[in-house]
PDB file of C-alpha atoms and ligand atoms in Angstrom:
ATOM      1  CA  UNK H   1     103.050  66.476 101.424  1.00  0.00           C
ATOM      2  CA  UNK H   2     103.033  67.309 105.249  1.00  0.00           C
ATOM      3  CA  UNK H   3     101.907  70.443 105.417  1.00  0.00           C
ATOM      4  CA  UNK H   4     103.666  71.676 108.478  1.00  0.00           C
ATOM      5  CA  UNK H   5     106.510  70.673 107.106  1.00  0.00           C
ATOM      6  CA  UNK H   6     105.840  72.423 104.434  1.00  0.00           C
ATOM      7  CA  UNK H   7     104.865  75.943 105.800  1.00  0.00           C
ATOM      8  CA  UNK H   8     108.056  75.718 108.555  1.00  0.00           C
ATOM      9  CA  UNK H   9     110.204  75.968 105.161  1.00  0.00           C
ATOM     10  CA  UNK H  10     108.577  78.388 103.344  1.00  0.00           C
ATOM     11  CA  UNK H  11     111.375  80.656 102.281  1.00  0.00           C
ATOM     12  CA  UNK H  12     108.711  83.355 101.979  1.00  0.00           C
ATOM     13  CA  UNK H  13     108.318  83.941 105.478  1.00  0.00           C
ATOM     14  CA  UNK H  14     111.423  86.006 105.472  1.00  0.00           C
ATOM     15  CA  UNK H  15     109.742  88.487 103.789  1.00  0.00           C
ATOM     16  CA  UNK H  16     110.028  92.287 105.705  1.00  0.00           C
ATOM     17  CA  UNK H  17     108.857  95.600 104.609  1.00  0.00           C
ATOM     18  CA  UNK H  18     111.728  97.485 102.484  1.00  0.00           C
ATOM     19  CA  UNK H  19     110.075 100.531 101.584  1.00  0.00           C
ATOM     20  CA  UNK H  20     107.061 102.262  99.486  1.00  0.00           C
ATOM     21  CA  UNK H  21     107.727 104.132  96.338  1.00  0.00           C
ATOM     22  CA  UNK H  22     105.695 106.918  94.608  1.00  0.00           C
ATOM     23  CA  UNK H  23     107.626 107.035  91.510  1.00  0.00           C
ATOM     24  CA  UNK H  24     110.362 104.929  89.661  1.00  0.00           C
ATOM     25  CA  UNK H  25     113.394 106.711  91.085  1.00  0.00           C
ATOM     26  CA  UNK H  26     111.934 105.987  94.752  1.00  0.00           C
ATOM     27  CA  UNK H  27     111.896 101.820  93.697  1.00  0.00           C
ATOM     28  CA  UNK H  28     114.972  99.999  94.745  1.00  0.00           C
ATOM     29  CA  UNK H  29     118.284  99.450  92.817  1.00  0.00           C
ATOM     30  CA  UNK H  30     117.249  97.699  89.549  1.00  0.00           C
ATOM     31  CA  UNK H  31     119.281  94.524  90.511  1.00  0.00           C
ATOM     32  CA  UNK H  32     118.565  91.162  91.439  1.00  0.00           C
ATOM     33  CA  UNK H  33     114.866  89.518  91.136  1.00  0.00           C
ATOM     34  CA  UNK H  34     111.551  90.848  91.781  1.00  0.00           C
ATOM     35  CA  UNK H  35     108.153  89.708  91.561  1.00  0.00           C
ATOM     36  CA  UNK H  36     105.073  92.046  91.311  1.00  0.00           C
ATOM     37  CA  UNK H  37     101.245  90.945  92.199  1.00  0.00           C
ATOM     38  CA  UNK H  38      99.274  93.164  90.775  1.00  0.00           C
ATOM     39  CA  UNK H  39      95.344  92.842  89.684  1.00  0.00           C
ATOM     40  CA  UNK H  40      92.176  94.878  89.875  1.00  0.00           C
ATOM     41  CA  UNK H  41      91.220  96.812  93.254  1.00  0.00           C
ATOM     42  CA  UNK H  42      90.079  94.640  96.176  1.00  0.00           C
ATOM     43  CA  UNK H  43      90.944  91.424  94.621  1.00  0.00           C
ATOM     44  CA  UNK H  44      93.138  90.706  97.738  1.00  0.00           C
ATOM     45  CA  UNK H  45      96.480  91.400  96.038  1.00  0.00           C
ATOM     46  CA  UNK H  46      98.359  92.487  99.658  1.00  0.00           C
ATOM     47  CA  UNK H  47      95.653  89.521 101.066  1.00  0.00           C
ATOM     48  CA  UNK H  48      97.878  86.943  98.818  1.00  0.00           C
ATOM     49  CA  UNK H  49     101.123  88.437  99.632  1.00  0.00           C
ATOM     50  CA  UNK H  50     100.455  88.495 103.303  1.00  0.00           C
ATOM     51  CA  UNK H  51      99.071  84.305 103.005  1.00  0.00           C
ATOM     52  CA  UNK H  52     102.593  83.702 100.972  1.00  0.00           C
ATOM     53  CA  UNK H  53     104.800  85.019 103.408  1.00  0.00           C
ATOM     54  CA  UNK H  54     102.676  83.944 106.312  1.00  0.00           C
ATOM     55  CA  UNK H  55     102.566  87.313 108.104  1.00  0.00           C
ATOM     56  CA  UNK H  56      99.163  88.751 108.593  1.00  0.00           C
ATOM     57  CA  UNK H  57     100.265  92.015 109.130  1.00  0.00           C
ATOM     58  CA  UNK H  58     102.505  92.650 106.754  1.00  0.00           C
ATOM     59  CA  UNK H  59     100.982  94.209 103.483  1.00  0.00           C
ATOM     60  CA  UNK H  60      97.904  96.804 104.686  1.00  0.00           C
ATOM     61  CA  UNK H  61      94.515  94.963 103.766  1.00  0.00           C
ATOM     62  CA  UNK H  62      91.017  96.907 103.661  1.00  0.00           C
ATOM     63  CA  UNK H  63      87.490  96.508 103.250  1.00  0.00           C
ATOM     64  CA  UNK H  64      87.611  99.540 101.194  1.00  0.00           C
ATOM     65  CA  UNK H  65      89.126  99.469  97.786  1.00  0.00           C
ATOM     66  CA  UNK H  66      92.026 101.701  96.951  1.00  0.00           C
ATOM     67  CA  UNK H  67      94.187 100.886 100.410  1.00  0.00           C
ATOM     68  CA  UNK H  68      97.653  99.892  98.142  1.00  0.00           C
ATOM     69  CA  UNK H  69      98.689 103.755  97.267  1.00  0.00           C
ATOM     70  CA  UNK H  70     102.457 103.031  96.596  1.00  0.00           C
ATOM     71  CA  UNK H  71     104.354 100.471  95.233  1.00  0.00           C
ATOM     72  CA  UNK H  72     105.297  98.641  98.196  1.00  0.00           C
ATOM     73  CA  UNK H  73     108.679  96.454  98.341  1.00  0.00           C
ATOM     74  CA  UNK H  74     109.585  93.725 100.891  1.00  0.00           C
ATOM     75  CA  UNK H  75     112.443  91.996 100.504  1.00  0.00           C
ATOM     76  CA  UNK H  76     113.452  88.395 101.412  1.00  0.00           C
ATOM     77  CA  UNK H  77     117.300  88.895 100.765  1.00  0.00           C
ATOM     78  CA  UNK H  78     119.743  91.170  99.256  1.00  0.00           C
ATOM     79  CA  UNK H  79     118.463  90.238  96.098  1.00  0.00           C
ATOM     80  CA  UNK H  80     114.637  88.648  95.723  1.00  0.00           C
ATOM     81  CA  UNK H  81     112.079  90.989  96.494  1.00  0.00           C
ATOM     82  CA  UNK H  82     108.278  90.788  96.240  1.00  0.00           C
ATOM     83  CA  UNK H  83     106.065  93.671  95.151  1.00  0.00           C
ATOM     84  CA  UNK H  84     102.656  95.127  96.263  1.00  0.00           C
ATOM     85  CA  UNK H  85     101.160  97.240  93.229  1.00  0.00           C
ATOM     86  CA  UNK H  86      97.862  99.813  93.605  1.00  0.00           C
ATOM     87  CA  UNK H  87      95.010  98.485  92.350  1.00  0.00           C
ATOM     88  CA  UNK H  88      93.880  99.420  89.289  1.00  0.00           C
ATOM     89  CA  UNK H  89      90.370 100.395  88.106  1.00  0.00           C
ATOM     90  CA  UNK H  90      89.442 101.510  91.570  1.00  0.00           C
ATOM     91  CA  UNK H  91      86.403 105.087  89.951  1.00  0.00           C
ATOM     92  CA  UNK H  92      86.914 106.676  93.526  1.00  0.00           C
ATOM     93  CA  UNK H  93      90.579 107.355  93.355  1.00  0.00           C
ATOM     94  CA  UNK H  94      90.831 111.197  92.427  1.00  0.00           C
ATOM     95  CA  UNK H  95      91.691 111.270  88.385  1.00  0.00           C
ATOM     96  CA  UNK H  96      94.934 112.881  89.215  1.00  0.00           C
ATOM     97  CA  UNK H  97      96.180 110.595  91.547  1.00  0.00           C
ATOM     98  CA  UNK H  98      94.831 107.703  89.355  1.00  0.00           C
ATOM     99  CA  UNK H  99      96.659 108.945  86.486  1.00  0.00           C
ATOM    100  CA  UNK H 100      99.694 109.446  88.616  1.00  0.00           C
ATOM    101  CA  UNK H 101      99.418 105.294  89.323  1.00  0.00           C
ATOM    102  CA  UNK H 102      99.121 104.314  85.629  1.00  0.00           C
ATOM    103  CA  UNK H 103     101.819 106.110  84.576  1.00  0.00           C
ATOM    104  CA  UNK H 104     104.447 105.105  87.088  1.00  0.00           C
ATOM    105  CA  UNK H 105     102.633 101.643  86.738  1.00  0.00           C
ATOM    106  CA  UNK H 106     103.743 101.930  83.173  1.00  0.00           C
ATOM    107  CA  UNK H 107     106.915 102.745  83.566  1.00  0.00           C
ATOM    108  CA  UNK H 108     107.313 100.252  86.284  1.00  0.00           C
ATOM    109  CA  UNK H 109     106.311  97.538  83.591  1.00  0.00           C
ATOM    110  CA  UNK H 110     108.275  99.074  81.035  1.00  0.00           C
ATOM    111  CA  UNK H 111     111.574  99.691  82.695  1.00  0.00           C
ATOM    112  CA  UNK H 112     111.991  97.361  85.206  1.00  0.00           C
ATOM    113  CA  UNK H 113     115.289  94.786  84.452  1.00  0.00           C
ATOM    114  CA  UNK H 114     114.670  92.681  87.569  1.00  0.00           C
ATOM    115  CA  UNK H 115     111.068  92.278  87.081  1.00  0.00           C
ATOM    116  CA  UNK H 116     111.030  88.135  86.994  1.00  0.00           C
ATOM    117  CA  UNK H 117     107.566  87.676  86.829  1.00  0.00           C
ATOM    118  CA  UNK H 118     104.006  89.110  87.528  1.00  0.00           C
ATOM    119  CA  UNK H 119     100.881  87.503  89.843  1.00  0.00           C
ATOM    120  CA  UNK H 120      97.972  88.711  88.790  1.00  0.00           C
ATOM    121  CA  UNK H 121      95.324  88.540  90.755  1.00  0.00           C
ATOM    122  CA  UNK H 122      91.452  88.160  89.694  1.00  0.00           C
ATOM    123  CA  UNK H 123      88.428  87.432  92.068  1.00  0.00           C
ATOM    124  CA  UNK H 124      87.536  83.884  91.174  1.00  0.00           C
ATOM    125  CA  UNK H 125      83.820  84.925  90.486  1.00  0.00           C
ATOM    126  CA  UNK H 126      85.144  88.070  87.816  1.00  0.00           C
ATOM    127  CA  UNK H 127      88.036  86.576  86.192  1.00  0.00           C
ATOM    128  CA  UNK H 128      89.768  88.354  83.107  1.00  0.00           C
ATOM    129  CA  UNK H 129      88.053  92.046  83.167  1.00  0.00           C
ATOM    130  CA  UNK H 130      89.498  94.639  80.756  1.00  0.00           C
ATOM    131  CA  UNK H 131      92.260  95.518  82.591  1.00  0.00           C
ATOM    132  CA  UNK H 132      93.457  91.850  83.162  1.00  0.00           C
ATOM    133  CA  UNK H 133      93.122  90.773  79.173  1.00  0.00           C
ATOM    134  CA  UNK H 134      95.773  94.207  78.629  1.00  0.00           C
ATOM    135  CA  UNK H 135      98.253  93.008  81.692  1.00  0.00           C
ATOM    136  CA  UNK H 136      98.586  89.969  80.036  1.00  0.00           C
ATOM    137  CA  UNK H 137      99.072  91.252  76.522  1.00  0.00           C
ATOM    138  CA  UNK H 138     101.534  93.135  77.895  1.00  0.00           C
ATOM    139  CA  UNK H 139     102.583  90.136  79.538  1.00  0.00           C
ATOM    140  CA  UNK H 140     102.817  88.009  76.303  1.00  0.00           C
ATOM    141  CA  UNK H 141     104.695  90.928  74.650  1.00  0.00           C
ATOM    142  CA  UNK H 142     107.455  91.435  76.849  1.00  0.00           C
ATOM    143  CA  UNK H 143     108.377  87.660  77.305  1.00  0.00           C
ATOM    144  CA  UNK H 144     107.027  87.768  81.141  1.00  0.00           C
ATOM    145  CA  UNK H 145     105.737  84.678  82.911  1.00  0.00           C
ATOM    146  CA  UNK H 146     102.113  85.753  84.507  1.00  0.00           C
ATOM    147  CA  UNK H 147     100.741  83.610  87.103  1.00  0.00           C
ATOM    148  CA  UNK H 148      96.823  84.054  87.355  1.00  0.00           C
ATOM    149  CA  UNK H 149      95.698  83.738  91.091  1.00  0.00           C
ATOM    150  CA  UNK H 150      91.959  83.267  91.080  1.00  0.00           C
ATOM    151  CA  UNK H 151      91.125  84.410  94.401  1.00  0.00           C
ATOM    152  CA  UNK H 152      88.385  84.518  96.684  1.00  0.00           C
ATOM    153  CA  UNK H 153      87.356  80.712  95.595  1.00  0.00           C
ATOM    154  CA  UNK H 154      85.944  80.498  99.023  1.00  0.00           C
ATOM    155  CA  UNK H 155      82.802  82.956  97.869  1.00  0.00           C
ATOM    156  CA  UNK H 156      81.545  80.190  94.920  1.00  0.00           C
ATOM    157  CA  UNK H 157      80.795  76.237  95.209  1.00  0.00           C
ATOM    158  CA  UNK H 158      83.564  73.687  94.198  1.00  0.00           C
ATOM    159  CA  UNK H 159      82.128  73.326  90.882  1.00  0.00           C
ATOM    160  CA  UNK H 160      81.868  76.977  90.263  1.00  0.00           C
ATOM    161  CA  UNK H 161      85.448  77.628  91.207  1.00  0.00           C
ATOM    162  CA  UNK H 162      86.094  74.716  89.119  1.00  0.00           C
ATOM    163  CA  UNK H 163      84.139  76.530  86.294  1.00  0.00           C
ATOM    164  CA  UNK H 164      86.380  79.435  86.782  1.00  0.00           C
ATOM    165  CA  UNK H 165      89.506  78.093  86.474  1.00  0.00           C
ATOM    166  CA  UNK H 166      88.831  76.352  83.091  1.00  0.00           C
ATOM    167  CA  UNK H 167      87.270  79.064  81.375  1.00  0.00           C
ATOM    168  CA  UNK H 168      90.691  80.861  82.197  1.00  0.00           C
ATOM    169  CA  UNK H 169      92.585  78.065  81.486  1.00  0.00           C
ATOM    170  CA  UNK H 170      90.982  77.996  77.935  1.00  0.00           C
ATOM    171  CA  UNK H 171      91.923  81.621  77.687  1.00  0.00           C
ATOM    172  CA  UNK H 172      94.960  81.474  78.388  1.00  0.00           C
ATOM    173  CA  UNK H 173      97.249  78.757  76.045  1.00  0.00           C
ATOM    174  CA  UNK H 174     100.548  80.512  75.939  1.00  0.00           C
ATOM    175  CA  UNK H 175     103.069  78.290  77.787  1.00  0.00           C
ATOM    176  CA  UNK H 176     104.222  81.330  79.907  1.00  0.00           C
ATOM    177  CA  UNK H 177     100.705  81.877  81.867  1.00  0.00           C
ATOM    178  CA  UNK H 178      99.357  79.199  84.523  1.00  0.00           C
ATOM    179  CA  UNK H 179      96.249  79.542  86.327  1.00  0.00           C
ATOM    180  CA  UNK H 180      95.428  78.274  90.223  1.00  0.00           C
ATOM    181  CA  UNK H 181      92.338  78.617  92.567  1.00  0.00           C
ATOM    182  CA  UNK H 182      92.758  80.067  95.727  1.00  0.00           C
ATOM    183  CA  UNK H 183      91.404  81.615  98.648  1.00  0.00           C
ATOM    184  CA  UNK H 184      93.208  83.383 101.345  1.00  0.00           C
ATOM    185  CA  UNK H 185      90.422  83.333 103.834  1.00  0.00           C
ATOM    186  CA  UNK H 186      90.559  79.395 103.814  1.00  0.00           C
ATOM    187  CA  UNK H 187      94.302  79.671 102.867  1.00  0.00           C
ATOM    188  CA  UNK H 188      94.307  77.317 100.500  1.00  0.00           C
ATOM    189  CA  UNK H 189      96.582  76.560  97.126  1.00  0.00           C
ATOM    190  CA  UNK H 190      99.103  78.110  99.250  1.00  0.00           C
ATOM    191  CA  UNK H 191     101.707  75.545  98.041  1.00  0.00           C
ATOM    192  CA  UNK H 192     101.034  75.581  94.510  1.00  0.00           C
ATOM    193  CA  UNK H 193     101.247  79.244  94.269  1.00  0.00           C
ATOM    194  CA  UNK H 194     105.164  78.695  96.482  1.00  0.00           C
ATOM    195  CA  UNK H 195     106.045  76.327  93.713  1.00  0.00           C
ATOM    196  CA  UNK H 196     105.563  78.647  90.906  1.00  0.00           C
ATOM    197  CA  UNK H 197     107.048  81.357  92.500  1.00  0.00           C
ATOM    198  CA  UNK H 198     110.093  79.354  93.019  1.00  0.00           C
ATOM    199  CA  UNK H 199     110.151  78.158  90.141  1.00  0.00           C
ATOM    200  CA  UNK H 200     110.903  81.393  88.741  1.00  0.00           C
ATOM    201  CA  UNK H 201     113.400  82.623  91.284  1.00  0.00           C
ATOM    202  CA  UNK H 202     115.042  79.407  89.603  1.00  0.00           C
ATOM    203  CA  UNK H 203     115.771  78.271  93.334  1.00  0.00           C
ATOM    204  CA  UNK H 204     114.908  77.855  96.641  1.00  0.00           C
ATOM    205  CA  UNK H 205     115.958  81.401  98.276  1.00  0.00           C
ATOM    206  CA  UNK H 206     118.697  81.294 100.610  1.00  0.00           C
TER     207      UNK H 206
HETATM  208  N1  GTP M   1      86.120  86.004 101.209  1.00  0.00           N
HETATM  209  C1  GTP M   1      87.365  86.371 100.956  1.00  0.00           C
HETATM  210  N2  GTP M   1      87.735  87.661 101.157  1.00  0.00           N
HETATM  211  C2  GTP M   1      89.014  87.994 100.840  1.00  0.00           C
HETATM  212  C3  GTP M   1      89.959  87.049 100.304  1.00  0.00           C
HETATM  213  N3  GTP M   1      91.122  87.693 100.081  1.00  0.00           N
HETATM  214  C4  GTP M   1      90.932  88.977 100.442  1.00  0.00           C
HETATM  215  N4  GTP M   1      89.670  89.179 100.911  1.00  0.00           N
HETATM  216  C5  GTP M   1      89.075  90.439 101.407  1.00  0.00           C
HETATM  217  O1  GTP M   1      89.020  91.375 100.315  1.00  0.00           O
HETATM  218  C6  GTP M   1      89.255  92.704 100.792  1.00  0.00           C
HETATM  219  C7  GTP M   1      90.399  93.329  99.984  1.00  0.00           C
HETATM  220  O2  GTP M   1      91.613  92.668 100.279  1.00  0.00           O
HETATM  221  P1  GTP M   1      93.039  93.358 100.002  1.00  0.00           P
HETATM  222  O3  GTP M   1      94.065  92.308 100.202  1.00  0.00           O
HETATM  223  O4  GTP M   1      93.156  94.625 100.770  1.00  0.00           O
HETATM  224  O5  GTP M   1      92.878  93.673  98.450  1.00  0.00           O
HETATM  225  P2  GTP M   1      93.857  94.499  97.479  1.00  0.00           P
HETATM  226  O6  GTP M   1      93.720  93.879  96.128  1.00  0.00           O
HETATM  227  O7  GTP M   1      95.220  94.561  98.067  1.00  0.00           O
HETATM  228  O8  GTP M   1      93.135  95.920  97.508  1.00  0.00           O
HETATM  229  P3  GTP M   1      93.748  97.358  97.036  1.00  0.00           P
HETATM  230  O9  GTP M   1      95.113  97.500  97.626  1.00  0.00           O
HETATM  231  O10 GTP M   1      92.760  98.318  97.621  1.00  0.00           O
HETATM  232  O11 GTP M   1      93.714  97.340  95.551  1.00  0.00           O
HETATM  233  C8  GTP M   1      89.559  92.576 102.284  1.00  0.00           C
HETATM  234  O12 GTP M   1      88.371  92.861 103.005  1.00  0.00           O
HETATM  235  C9  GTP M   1      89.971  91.117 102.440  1.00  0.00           C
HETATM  236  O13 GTP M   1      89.706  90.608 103.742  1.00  0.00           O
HETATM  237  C10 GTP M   1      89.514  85.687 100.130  1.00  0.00           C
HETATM  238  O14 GTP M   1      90.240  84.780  99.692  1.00  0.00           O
HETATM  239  N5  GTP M   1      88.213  85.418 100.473  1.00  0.00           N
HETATM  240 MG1   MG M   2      96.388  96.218  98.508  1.00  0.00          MG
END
Protein backbone atom coordinates (compact mmCIF):
# COMPACT_ATOMS: atom_id res chain seq x y z
CA UNK A 1 0.00 0.00 0.00
CA UNK A 2 1.37 3.59 -0.76
CA UNK A 3 1.85 4.95 2.24
CA UNK A 4 1.24 8.57 1.49
CA UNK A 5 -1.67 7.69 0.17
CA UNK A 6 -2.46 6.13 2.93
CA UNK A 7 -1.71 8.72 5.75
CA UNK A 8 -3.45 11.75 3.37
CA UNK A 9 -6.77 9.61 4.14
CA UNK A 10 -6.49 8.84 7.47
CA UNK A 11 -9.85 9.79 8.84
CA UNK A 12 -8.10 10.15 12.19
CA UNK A 13 -6.47 13.25 11.48
CA UNK A 14 -9.66 15.07 12.15
CA UNK A 15 -9.29 14.43 15.51
CA UNK A 16 -9.52 17.95 17.91
CA UNK A 17 -9.53 18.33 21.57
CA UNK A 18 -13.31 18.23 22.98
CA UNK A 19 -12.77 18.53 26.51
CA UNK A 20 -11.22 16.83 29.86
CA UNK A 21 -13.42 15.29 32.43
CA UNK A 22 -12.81 14.67 36.19
CA UNK A 23 -15.79 12.65 36.81
CA UNK A 24 -18.58 10.80 34.77
CA UNK A 25 -21.08 13.65 34.67
CA UNK A 26 -18.18 15.97 33.15
CA UNK A 27 -17.76 13.06 30.02
CA UNK A 28 -19.77 13.86 26.98
CA UNK A 29 -23.40 12.86 26.09
CA UNK A 30 -23.42 9.01 26.22
CA UNK A 31 -24.26 8.80 22.43
CA UNK A 32 -22.61 7.75 19.45
CA UNK A 33 -19.09 5.73 19.47
CA UNK A 34 -16.11 6.04 21.52
CA UNK A 35 -12.93 4.41 21.83
CA UNK A 36 -10.71 4.53 25.00
CA UNK A 37 -6.71 3.73 25.07
CA UNK A 38 -5.92 3.10 28.20
CA UNK A 39 -2.76 1.00 29.73
CA UNK A 40 -0.23 1.31 32.50
CA UNK A 41 1.60 4.82 33.18
CA UNK A 42 4.19 5.90 30.60
CA UNK A 43 3.42 3.27 28.16
CA UNK A 44 2.81 6.09 25.57
CA UNK A 45 -0.99 5.89 25.64
CA UNK A 46 -1.46 9.93 24.51
CA UNK A 47 2.09 8.95 22.39
CA UNK A 48 -0.30 6.41 20.28
CA UNK A 49 -3.18 8.67 20.10
CA UNK A 50 -1.14 11.58 18.96
CA UNK A 51 0.79 8.93 15.99
CA UNK A 52 -3.06 7.87 15.03
CA UNK A 53 -4.34 11.12 14.43
CA UNK A 54 -1.07 12.46 13.14
CA UNK A 55 -0.91 15.57 15.36
CA UNK A 56 2.06 15.78 17.59
CA UNK A 57 0.66 18.10 19.78
CA UNK A 58 -2.41 17.02 20.45
CA UNK A 59 -2.64 14.65 23.58
CA UNK A 60 0.11 16.10 26.41
CA UNK A 61 3.14 13.55 26.39
CA UNK A 62 5.87 13.49 29.32
CA UNK A 63 8.95 12.02 30.38
CA UNK A 64 7.45 11.81 33.71
CA UNK A 65 4.76 9.34 34.44
CA UNK A 66 1.40 10.49 35.64
CA UNK A 67 0.98 13.54 32.85
CA UNK A 68 -2.84 12.08 31.66
CA UNK A 69 -4.86 13.50 34.93
CA UNK A 70 -8.37 13.58 33.25
CA UNK A 71 -10.12 11.70 30.92
CA UNK A 72 -9.45 13.53 27.89
CA UNK A 73 -12.01 13.48 24.78
CA UNK A 74 -11.30 14.51 21.15
CA UNK A 75 -13.69 14.10 18.82
CA UNK A 76 -13.55 13.38 15.04
CA UNK A 77 -17.35 14.09 14.36
CA UNK A 78 -20.58 14.58 16.03
CA UNK A 79 -20.50 11.16 16.90
CA UNK A 80 -16.91 9.07 17.04
CA UNK A 81 -14.75 10.18 19.64
CA UNK A 82 -11.40 8.87 20.90
CA UNK A 83 -10.39 8.78 24.55
CA UNK A 84 -7.17 9.52 26.56
CA UNK A 85 -7.43 7.62 30.07
CA UNK A 86 -4.81 8.32 33.27
CA UNK A 87 -2.49 5.88 33.63
CA UNK A 88 -2.86 3.48 36.01
CA UNK A 89 -0.36 2.05 38.53
CA UNK A 90 1.63 5.23 38.47
CA UNK A 91 3.04 4.82 43.21
CA UNK A 92 3.68 8.71 43.00
CA UNK A 93 0.19 9.86 42.36
CA UNK A 94 -1.13 11.02 45.91
CA UNK A 95 -3.52 7.91 47.23
CA UNK A 96 -6.41 10.24 47.14
CA UNK A 97 -6.17 11.40 43.85
CA UNK A 98 -5.27 7.81 42.71
CA UNK A 99 -8.29 6.50 44.23
CA UNK A 100 -10.27 9.32 42.77
CA UNK A 101 -8.95 7.82 39.05
CA UNK A 102 -9.95 4.19 39.75
CA UNK A 103 -13.13 4.89 40.74
CA UNK A 104 -14.31 7.19 37.99
CA UNK A 105 -12.16 4.74 35.81
CA UNK A 106 -14.62 2.20 37.04
CA UNK A 107 -17.47 3.76 36.47
CA UNK A 108 -16.28 4.91 33.15
CA UNK A 109 -15.92 1.09 32.23
CA UNK A 110 -18.99 0.22 33.84
CA UNK A 111 -21.41 2.77 32.56
CA UNK A 112 -20.35 3.84 29.46
CA UNK A 113 -23.12 2.83 26.40
CA UNK A 114 -20.93 4.24 23.61
CA UNK A 115 -17.81 2.69 24.73
CA UNK A 116 -17.02 0.60 21.24
CA UNK A 117 -13.88 -0.68 22.13
CA UNK A 118 -10.68 -0.33 24.33
CA UNK A 119 -6.65 -0.01 23.17
CA UNK A 120 -4.68 -1.06 25.63
CA UNK A 121 -1.50 -0.20 25.65
CA UNK A 122 1.64 -2.29 27.10
CA UNK A 123 5.43 -1.46 26.62
CA UNK A 124 6.56 -4.16 24.26
CA UNK A 125 9.43 -5.21 26.72
CA UNK A 126 6.58 -5.56 29.96
CA UNK A 127 3.63 -6.88 28.30
CA UNK A 128 0.51 -8.13 30.40
CA UNK A 129 1.37 -6.74 34.13
CA UNK A 130 -1.38 -7.11 36.76
CA UNK A 131 -3.30 -4.42 35.83
CA UNK A 132 -3.45 -5.41 32.06
CA UNK A 133 -4.52 -9.35 32.80
CA UNK A 134 -7.77 -7.44 35.01
CA UNK A 135 -8.56 -4.82 31.93
CA UNK A 136 -8.93 -7.59 29.86
CA UNK A 137 -11.01 -9.76 32.14
CA UNK A 138 -13.04 -7.06 32.35
CA UNK A 139 -12.76 -6.87 28.79
CA UNK A 140 -13.84 -10.54 28.15
CA UNK A 141 -16.74 -10.00 30.62
CA UNK A 142 -18.44 -7.20 29.23
CA UNK A 143 -18.37 -8.41 25.51
CA UNK A 144 -15.66 -5.51 24.59
CA UNK A 145 -13.21 -5.88 21.73
CA UNK A 146 -9.53 -4.98 23.30
CA UNK A 147 -6.86 -4.22 20.95
CA UNK A 148 -3.33 -4.82 22.61
CA UNK A 149 -0.78 -2.16 21.30
CA UNK A 150 2.66 -3.38 22.21
CA UNK A 151 4.51 -0.28 22.20
CA UNK A 152 7.85 0.96 22.37
CA UNK A 153 9.07 -2.07 19.91
CA UNK A 154 11.74 0.31 18.90
CA UNK A 155 13.63 -0.28 22.54
CA UNK A 156 14.13 -4.41 21.77
CA UNK A 157 15.67 -6.29 18.55
CA UNK A 158 13.27 -7.64 15.79
CA UNK A 159 13.32 -10.96 17.27
CA UNK A 160 12.61 -9.77 20.71
CA UNK A 161 9.64 -7.73 19.64
CA UNK A 162 8.80 -10.71 17.74
CA UNK A 163 9.09 -12.70 21.06
CA UNK A 164 6.71 -10.29 22.57
CA UNK A 165 4.04 -10.38 20.44
CA UNK A 166 3.64 -14.22 20.50
CA UNK A 167 3.85 -14.74 24.03
CA UNK A 168 0.76 -12.29 24.04
CA UNK A 169 -0.69 -13.74 21.26
CA UNK A 170 -0.64 -17.15 23.14
CA UNK A 171 -2.28 -15.35 25.99
CA UNK A 172 -4.70 -14.04 24.53
CA UNK A 173 -7.17 -16.71 22.31
CA UNK A 174 -10.51 -15.08 22.69
CA UNK A 175 -11.62 -13.96 19.20
CA UNK A 176 -12.40 -10.41 20.57
CA UNK A 177 -8.57 -9.43 21.51
CA UNK A 178 -5.79 -8.88 18.68
CA UNK A 179 -2.35 -8.02 19.36
CA UNK A 180 0.17 -5.61 17.07
CA UNK A 181 3.80 -4.30 17.54
CA UNK A 182 4.40 -0.85 17.41
CA UNK A 183 6.47 1.98 18.08
CA UNK A 184 5.58 5.56 17.91
CA UNK A 185 9.07 6.88 17.88
CA UNK A 186 9.70 4.98 14.48
CA UNK A 187 5.91 5.31 13.77
CA UNK A 188 5.42 2.20 12.68
CA UNK A 189 2.18 -0.38 12.53
CA UNK A 190 0.46 2.80 12.15
CA UNK A 191 -1.86 1.23 9.51
CA UNK A 192 -2.66 -1.87 11.14
CA UNK A 193 -3.65 -0.23 14.29
CA UNK A 194 -6.19 2.37 11.59
CA UNK A 195 -7.62 -0.85 10.33
CA UNK A 196 -8.74 -2.19 13.56
CA UNK A 197 -9.97 0.84 14.73
CA UNK A 198 -12.11 1.10 11.75
CA UNK A 199 -13.07 -1.86 11.82
CA UNK A 200 -14.92 -1.26 14.86
CA UNK A 201 -16.40 2.12 14.05
CA UNK A 202 -17.92 -0.41 11.38
CA UNK A 203 -16.88 2.33 8.71
CA UNK A 204 -14.72 4.66 7.38
CA UNK A 205 -15.70 8.02 9.41
CA UNK A 206 -17.22 10.64 7.45
N1 LIG B 1 11.39 4.86 22.69
C1 LIG B 1 10.10 5.15 22.66
N2 LIG B 1 9.60 6.04 23.55
C2 LIG B 1 8.26 6.28 23.51
C3 LIG B 1 7.38 5.62 22.58
N3 LIG B 1 6.13 6.05 22.81
C4 LIG B 1 6.19 6.93 23.83
N4 LIG B 1 7.47 7.08 24.26
C5 LIG B 1 7.96 7.95 25.35
O1 LIG B 1 7.40 7.48 26.59
C6 LIG B 1 7.13 8.59 27.46
C7 LIG B 1 5.66 8.52 27.90
O2 LIG B 1 4.81 8.76 26.80
P1 LIG B 1 3.29 9.24 26.99
O3 LIG B 1 2.65 9.17 25.66
O4 LIG B 1 3.24 10.53 27.74
O5 LIG B 1 2.76 8.06 27.92
P2 LIG B 1 1.34 7.91 28.65
O6 LIG B 1 1.05 6.45 28.69
O7 LIG B 1 0.33 8.79 28.00
O8 LIG B 1 1.73 8.44 30.11
P3 LIG B 1 0.71 8.90 31.30
O9 LIG B 1 -0.31 9.82 30.71
O10 LIG B 1 1.65 9.60 32.24
O11 LIG B 1 0.16 7.65 31.87
C8 LIG B 1 7.47 9.85 26.67
O12 LIG B 1 8.76 10.28 27.05
C9 LIG B 1 7.44 9.38 25.22
O13 LIG B 1 8.29 10.15 24.37
C10 LIG B 1 7.97 4.70 21.64
O14 LIG B 1 7.32 4.08 20.78
N5 LIG B 1 9.33 4.51 21.74
MG1 LIG C 1 -0.86 10.27 28.83
Amino acid sequence: MNETKTLSANPFRRARFLLSANSLDQCPEDTGCEIAFAGRSNVGKSSVINLLTENHGLARTSKTPGRTQLLNFFALNETLRLVDLPGYGFARVPEKVRKHWGEFLQAYFDQRQCLQGLVLIMDARHPLKPFDQQMLAWCRSARLPAHIVLNKSDKLSRGAASKSQDIVRRAITDDQFSVQLLSTLKATGLETLQAVLLGWLGAQPH
